[in-house]
JSON list of C-alpha atoms in Angstrom, two decimals:
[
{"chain": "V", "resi": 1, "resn": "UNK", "atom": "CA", "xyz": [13.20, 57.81, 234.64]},
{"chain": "V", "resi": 2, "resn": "UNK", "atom": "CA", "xyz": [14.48, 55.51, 237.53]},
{"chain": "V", "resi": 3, "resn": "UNK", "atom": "CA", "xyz": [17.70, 56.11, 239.51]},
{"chain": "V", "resi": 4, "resn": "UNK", "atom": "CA", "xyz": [18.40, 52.73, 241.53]},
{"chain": "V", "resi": 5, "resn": "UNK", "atom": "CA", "xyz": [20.65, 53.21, 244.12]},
{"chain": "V", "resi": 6, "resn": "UNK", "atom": "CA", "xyz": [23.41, 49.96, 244.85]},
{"chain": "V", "resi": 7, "resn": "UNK", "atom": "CA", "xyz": [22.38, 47.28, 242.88]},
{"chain": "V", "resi": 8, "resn": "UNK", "atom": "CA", "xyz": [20.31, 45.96, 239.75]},
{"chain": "V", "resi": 9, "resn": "UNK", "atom": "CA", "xyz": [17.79, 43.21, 240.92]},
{"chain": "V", "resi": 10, "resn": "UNK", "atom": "CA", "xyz": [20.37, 41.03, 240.56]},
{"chain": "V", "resi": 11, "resn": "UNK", "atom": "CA", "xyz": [19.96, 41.03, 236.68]},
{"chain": "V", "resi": 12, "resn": "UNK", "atom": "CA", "xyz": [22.50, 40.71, 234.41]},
{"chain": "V", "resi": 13, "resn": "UNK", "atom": "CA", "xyz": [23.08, 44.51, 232.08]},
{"chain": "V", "resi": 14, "resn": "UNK", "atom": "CA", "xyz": [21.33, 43.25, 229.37]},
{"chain": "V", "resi": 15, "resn": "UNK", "atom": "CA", "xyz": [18.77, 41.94, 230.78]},
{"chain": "V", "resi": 16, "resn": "UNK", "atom": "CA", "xyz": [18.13, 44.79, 233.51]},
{"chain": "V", "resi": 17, "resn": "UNK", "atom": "CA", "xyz": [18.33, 47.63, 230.23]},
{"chain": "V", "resi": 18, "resn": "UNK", "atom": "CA", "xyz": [16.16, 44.68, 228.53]},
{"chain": "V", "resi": 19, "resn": "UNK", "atom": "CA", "xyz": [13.18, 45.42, 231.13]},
{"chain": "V", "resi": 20, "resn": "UNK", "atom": "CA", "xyz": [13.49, 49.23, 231.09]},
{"chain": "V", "resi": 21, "resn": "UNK", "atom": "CA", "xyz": [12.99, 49.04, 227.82]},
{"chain": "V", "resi": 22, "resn": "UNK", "atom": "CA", "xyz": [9.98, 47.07, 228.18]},
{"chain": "V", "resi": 23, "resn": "UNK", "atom": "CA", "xyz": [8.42, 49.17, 230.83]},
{"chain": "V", "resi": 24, "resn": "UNK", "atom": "CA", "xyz": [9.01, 52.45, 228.89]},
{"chain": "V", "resi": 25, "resn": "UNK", "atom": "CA", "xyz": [11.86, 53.42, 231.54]},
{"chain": "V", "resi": 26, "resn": "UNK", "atom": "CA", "xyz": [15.10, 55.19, 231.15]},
{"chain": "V", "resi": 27, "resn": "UNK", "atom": "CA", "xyz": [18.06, 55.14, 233.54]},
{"chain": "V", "resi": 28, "resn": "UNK", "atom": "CA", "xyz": [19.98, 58.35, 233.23]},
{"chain": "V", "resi": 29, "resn": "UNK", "atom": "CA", "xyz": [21.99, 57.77, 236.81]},
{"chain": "V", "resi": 30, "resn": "UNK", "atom": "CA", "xyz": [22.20, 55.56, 239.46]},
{"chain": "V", "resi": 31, "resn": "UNK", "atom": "CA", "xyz": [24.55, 55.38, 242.71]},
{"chain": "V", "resi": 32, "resn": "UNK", "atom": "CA", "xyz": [26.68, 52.21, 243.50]},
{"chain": "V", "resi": 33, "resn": "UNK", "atom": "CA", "xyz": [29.15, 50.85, 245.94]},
{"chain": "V", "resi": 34, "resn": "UNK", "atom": "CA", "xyz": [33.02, 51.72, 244.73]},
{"chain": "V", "resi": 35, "resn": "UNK", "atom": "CA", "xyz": [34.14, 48.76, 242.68]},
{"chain": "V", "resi": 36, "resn": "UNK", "atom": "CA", "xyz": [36.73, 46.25, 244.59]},
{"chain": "V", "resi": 37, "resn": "UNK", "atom": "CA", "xyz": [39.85, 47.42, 243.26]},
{"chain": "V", "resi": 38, "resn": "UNK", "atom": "CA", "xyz": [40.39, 49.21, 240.45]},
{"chain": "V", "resi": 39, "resn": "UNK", "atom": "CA", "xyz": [41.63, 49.78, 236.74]},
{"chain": "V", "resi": 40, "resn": "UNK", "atom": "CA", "xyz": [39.54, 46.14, 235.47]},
{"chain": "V", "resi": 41, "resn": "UNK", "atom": "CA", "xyz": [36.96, 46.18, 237.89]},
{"chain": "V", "resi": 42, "resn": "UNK", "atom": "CA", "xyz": [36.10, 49.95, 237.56]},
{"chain": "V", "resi": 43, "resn": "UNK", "atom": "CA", "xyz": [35.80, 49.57, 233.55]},
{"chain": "V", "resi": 44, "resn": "UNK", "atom": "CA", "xyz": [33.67, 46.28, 233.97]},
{"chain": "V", "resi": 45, "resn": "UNK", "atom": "CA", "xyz": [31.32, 48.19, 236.05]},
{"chain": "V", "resi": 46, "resn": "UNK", "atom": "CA", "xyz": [31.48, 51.24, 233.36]},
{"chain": "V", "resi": 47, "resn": "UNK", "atom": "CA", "xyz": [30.74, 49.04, 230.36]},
{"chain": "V", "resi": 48, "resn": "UNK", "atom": "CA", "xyz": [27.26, 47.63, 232.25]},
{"chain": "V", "resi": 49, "resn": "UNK", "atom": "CA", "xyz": [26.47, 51.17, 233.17]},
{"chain": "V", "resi": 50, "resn": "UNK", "atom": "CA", "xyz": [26.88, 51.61, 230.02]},
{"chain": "V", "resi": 51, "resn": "UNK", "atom": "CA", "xyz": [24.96, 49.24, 228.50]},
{"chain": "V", "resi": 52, "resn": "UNK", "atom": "CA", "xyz": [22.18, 49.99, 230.92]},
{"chain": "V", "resi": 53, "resn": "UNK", "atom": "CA", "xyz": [21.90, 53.50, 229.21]},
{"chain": "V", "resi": 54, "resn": "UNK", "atom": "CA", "xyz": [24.00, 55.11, 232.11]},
{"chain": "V", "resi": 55, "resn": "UNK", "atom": "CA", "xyz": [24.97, 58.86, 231.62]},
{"chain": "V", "resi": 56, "resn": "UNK", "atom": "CA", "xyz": [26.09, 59.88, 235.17]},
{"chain": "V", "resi": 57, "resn": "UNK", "atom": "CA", "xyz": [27.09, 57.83, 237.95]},
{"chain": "V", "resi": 58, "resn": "UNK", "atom": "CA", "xyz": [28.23, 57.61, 241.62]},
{"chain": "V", "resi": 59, "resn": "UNK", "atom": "CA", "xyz": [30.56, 55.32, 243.16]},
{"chain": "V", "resi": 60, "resn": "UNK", "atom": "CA", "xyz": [29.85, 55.59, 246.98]},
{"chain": "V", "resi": 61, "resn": "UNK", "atom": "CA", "xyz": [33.42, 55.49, 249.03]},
{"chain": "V", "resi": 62, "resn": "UNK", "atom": "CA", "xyz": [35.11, 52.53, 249.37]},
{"chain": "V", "resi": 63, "resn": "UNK", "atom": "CA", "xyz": [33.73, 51.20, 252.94]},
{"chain": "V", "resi": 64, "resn": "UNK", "atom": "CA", "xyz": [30.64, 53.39, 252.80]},
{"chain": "V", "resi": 65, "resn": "UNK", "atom": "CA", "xyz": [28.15, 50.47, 251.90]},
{"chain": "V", "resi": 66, "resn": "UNK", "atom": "CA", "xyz": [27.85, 46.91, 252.27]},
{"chain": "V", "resi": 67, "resn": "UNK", "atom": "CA", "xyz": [25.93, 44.58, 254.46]},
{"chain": "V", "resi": 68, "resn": "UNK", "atom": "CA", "xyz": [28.26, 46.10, 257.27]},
{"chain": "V", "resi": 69, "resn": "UNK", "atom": "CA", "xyz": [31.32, 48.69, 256.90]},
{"chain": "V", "resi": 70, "resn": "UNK", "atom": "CA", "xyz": [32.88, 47.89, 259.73]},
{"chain": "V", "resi": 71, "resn": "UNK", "atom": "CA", "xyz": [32.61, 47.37, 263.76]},
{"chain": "V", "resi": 72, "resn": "UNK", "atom": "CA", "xyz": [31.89, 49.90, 266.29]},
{"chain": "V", "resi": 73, "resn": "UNK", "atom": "CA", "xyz": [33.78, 50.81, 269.52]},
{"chain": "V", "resi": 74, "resn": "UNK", "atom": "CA", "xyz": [31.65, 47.60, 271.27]},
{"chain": "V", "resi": 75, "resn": "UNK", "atom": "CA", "xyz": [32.42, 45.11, 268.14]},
{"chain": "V", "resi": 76, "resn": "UNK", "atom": "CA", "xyz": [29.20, 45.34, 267.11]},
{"chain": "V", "resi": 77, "resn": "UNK", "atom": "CA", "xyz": [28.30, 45.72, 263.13]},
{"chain": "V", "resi": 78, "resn": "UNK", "atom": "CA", "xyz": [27.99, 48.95, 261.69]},
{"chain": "V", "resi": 79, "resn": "UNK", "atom": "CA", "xyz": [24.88, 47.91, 259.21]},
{"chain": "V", "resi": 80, "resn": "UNK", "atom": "CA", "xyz": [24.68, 49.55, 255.85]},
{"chain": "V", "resi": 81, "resn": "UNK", "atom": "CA", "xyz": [23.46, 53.19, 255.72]},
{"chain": "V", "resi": 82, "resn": "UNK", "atom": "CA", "xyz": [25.07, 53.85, 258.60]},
{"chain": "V", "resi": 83, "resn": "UNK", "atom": "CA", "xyz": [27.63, 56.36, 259.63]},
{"chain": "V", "resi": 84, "resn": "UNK", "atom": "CA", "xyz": [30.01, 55.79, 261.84]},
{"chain": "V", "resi": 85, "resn": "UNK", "atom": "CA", "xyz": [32.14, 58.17, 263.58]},
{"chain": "V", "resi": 86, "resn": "UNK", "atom": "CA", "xyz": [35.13, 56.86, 265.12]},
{"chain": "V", "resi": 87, "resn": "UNK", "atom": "CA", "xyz": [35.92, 59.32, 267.69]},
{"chain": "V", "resi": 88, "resn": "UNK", "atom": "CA", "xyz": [32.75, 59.27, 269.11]},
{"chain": "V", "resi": 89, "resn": "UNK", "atom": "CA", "xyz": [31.69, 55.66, 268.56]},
{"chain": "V", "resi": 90, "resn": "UNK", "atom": "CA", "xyz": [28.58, 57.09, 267.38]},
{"chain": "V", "resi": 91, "resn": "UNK", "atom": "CA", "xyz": [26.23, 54.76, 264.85]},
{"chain": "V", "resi": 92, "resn": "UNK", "atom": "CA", "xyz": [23.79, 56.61, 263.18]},
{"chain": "V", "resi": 93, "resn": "UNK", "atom": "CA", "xyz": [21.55, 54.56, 260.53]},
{"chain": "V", "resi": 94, "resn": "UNK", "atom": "CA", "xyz": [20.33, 57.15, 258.28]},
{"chain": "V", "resi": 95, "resn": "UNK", "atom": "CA", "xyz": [17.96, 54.32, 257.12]},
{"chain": "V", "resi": 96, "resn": "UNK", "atom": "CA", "xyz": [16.19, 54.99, 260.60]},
{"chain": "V", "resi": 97, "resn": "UNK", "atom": "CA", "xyz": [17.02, 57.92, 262.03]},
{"chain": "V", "resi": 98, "resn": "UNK", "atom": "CA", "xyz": [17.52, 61.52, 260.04]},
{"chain": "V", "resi": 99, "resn": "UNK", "atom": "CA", "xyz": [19.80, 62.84, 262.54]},
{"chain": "V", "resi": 100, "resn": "UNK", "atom": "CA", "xyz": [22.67, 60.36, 260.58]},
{"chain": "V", "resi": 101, "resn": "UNK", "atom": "CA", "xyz": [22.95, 63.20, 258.74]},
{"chain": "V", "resi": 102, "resn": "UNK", "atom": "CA", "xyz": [24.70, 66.67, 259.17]},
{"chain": "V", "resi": 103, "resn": "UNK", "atom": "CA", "xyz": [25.62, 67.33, 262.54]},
{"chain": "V", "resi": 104, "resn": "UNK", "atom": "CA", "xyz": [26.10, 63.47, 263.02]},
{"chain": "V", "resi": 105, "resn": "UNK", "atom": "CA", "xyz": [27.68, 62.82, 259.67]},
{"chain": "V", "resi": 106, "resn": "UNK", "atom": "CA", "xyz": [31.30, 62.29, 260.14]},
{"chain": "V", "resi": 107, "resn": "UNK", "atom": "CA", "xyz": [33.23, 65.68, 259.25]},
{"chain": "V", "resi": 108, "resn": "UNK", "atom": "CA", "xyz": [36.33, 65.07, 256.71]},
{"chain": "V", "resi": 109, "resn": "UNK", "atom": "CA", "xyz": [39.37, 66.91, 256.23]},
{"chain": "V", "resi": 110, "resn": "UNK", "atom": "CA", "xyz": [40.66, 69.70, 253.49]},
{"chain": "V", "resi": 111, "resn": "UNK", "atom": "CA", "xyz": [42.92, 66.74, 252.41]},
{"chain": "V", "resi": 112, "resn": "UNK", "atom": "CA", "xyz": [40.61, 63.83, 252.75]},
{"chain": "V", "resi": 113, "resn": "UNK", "atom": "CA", "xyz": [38.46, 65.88, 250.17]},
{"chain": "V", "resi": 114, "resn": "UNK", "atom": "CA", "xyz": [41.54, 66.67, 248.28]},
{"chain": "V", "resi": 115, "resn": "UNK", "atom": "CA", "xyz": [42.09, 63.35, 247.66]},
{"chain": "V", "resi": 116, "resn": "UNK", "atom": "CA", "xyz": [38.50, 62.63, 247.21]},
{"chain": "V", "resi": 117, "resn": "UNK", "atom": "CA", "xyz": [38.07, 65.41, 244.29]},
{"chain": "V", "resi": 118, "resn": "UNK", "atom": "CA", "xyz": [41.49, 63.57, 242.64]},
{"chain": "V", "resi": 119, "resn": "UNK", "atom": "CA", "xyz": [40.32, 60.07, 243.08]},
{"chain": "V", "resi": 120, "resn": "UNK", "atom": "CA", "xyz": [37.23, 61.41, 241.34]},
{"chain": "V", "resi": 121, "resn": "UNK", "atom": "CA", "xyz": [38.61, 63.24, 238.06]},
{"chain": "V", "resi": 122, "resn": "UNK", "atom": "CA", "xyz": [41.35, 60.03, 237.76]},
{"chain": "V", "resi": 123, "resn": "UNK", "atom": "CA", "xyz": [38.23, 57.93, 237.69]},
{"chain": "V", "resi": 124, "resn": "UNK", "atom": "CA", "xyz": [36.18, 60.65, 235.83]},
{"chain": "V", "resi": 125, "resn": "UNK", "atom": "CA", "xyz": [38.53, 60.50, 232.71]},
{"chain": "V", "resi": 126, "resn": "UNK", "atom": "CA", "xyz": [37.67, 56.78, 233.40]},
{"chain": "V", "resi": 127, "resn": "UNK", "atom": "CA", "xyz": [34.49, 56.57, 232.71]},
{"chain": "V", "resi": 128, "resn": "UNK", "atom": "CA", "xyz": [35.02, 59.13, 229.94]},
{"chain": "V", "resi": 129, "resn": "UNK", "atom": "CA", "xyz": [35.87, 56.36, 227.68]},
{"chain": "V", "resi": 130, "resn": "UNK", "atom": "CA", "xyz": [32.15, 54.90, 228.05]},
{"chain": "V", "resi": 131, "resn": "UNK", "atom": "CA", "xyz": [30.45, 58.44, 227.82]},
{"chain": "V", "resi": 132, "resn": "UNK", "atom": "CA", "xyz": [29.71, 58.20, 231.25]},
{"chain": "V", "resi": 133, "resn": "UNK", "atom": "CA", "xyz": [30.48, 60.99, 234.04]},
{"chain": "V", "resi": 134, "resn": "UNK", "atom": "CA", "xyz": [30.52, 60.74, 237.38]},
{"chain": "V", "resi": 135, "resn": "UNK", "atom": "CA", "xyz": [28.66, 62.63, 240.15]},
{"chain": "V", "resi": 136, "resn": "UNK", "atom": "CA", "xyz": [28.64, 63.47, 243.60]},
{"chain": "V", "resi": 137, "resn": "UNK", "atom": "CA", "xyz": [25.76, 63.25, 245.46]},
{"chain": "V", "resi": 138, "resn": "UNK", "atom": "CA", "xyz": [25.67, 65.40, 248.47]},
{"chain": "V", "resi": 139, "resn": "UNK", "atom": "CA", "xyz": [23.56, 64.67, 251.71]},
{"chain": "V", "resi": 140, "resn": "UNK", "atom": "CA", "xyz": [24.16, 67.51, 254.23]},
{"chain": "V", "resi": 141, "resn": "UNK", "atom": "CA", "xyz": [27.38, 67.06, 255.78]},
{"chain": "V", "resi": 142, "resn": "UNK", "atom": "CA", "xyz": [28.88, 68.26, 252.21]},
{"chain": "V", "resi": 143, "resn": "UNK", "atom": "CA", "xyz": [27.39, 71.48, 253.46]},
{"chain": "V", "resi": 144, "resn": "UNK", "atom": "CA", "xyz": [29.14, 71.51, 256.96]},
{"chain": "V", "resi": 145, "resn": "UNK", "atom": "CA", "xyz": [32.76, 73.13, 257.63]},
{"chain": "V", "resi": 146, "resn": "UNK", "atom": "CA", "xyz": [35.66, 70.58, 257.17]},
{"chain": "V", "resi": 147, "resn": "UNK", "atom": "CA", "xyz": [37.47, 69.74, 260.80]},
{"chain": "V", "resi": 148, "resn": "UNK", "atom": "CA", "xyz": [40.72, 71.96, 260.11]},
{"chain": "V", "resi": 149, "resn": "UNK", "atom": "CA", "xyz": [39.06, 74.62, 257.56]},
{"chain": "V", "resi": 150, "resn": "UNK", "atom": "CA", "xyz": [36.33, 77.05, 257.10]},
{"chain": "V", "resi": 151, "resn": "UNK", "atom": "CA", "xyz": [35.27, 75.60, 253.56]},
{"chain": "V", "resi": 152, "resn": "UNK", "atom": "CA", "xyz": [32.89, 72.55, 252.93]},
{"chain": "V", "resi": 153, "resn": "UNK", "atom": "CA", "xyz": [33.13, 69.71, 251.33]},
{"chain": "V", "resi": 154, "resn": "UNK", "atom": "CA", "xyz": [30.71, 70.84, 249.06]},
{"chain": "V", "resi": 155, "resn": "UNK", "atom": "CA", "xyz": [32.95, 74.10, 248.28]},
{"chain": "V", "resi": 156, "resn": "UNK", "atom": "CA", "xyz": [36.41, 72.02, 247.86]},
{"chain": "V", "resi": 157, "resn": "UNK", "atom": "CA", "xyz": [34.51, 68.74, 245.42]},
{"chain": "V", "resi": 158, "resn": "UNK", "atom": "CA", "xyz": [32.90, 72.14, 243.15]},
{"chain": "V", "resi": 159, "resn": "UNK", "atom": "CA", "xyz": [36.86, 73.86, 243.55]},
{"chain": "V", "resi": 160, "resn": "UNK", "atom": "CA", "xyz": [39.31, 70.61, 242.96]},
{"chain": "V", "resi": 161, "resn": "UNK", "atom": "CA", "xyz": [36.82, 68.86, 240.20]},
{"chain": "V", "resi": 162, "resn": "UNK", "atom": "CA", "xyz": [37.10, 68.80, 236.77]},
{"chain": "V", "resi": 163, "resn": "UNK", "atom": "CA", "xyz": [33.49, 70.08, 235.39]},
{"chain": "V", "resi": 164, "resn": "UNK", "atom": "CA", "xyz": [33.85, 67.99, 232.27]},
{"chain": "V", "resi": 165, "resn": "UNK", "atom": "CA", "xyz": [34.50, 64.72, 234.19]},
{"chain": "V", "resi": 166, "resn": "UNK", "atom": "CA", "xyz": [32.41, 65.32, 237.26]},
{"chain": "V", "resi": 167, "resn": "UNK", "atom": "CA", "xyz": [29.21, 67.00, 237.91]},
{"chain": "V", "resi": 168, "resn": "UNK", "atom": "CA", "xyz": [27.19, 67.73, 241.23]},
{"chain": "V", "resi": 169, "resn": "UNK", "atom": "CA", "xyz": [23.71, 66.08, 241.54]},
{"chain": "V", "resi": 170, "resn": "UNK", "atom": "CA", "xyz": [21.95, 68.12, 244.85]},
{"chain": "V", "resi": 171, "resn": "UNK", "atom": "CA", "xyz": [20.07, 66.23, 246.77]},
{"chain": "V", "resi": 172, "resn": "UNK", "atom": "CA", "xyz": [17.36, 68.57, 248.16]},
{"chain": "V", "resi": 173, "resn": "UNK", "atom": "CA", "xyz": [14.98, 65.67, 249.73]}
]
């Protein structure tokens, strides 16, 4: 089994499931940046997931991922894998450096995971229709308490998800 993370060689669906099959490989899950815009886009990347042999997927949040996602406080790039926090003007590229995560990984609020945990089950009955589901993947600021509350992130996704439409996938690395 393979689980490629943002991206597909470049190949086309058919012709990336076309060279699993050849190798012998199966692709149960994979994580991938948050389609621009939604409804059409979000279904057009469903039915290649699909057609890649997809079972569980992970749309990372809009702004998370891309050759940059966004400026710092000194207009400099904030390069891909990296988290920024805003207040601080801290860049940390977890790519690089392991302290991007936890402590350093910016905290969220009860409602900004609220919302999360919606926009997940709205796009979890989604993907339903291609007999995918969607996951989250935690990293270990899922597992710190939210900036106006004593429960994680982790405890509020598990709380406000719908089971059947989203599962968790714990990353223990």
């Amino acid at each position: 089994e393979v689980e490629p993370a943002v991206g597909y060689n470049d190949m086309d669906p058919k012709s990336f499931r076309a060279m699993l099959d050849r190798y012998g490989l199966s692709m149960p899950s994979t994580h991938t940046d948050y389609p621009d815009g939604k409804g059409a886009e979000l279904e057009r990347q469903l039915e290649a997931q699909q057609i890649m042999g997809l079972k569980y997927t992970e749309f990372r949040a809009p702004g998370a991922t891309g050759p940059t996602i966004g400026r710092g406080r000194d207009g400099a790039p904030v390069p891909l894998g990296a988290y920024y926090n805003p207040a601080t003007g801290v860049i940390n590229n977890s790519l690089k450096e392991l302290g991007a995560f936890g402590p350093n990984q910016p905290r969220e609020t009860l409602e900004s995971v609220k919302r999360r945990a919606a926009e997940l089950n709205a796009n979890g009955k989604i993907a339903r229709k291609f007999g995918i589901k969607l996951f989250v993947h935690n990293h270990t600021g899922e597992f710190e308490k939210l900036l106006n509350s004593d429960q994680t992130a982790y405890d509020v996704l598990l709380a406000e998800t719908d089971p059947e439409l989203v599962v968790m996938q714990l990353d223990i690395g």
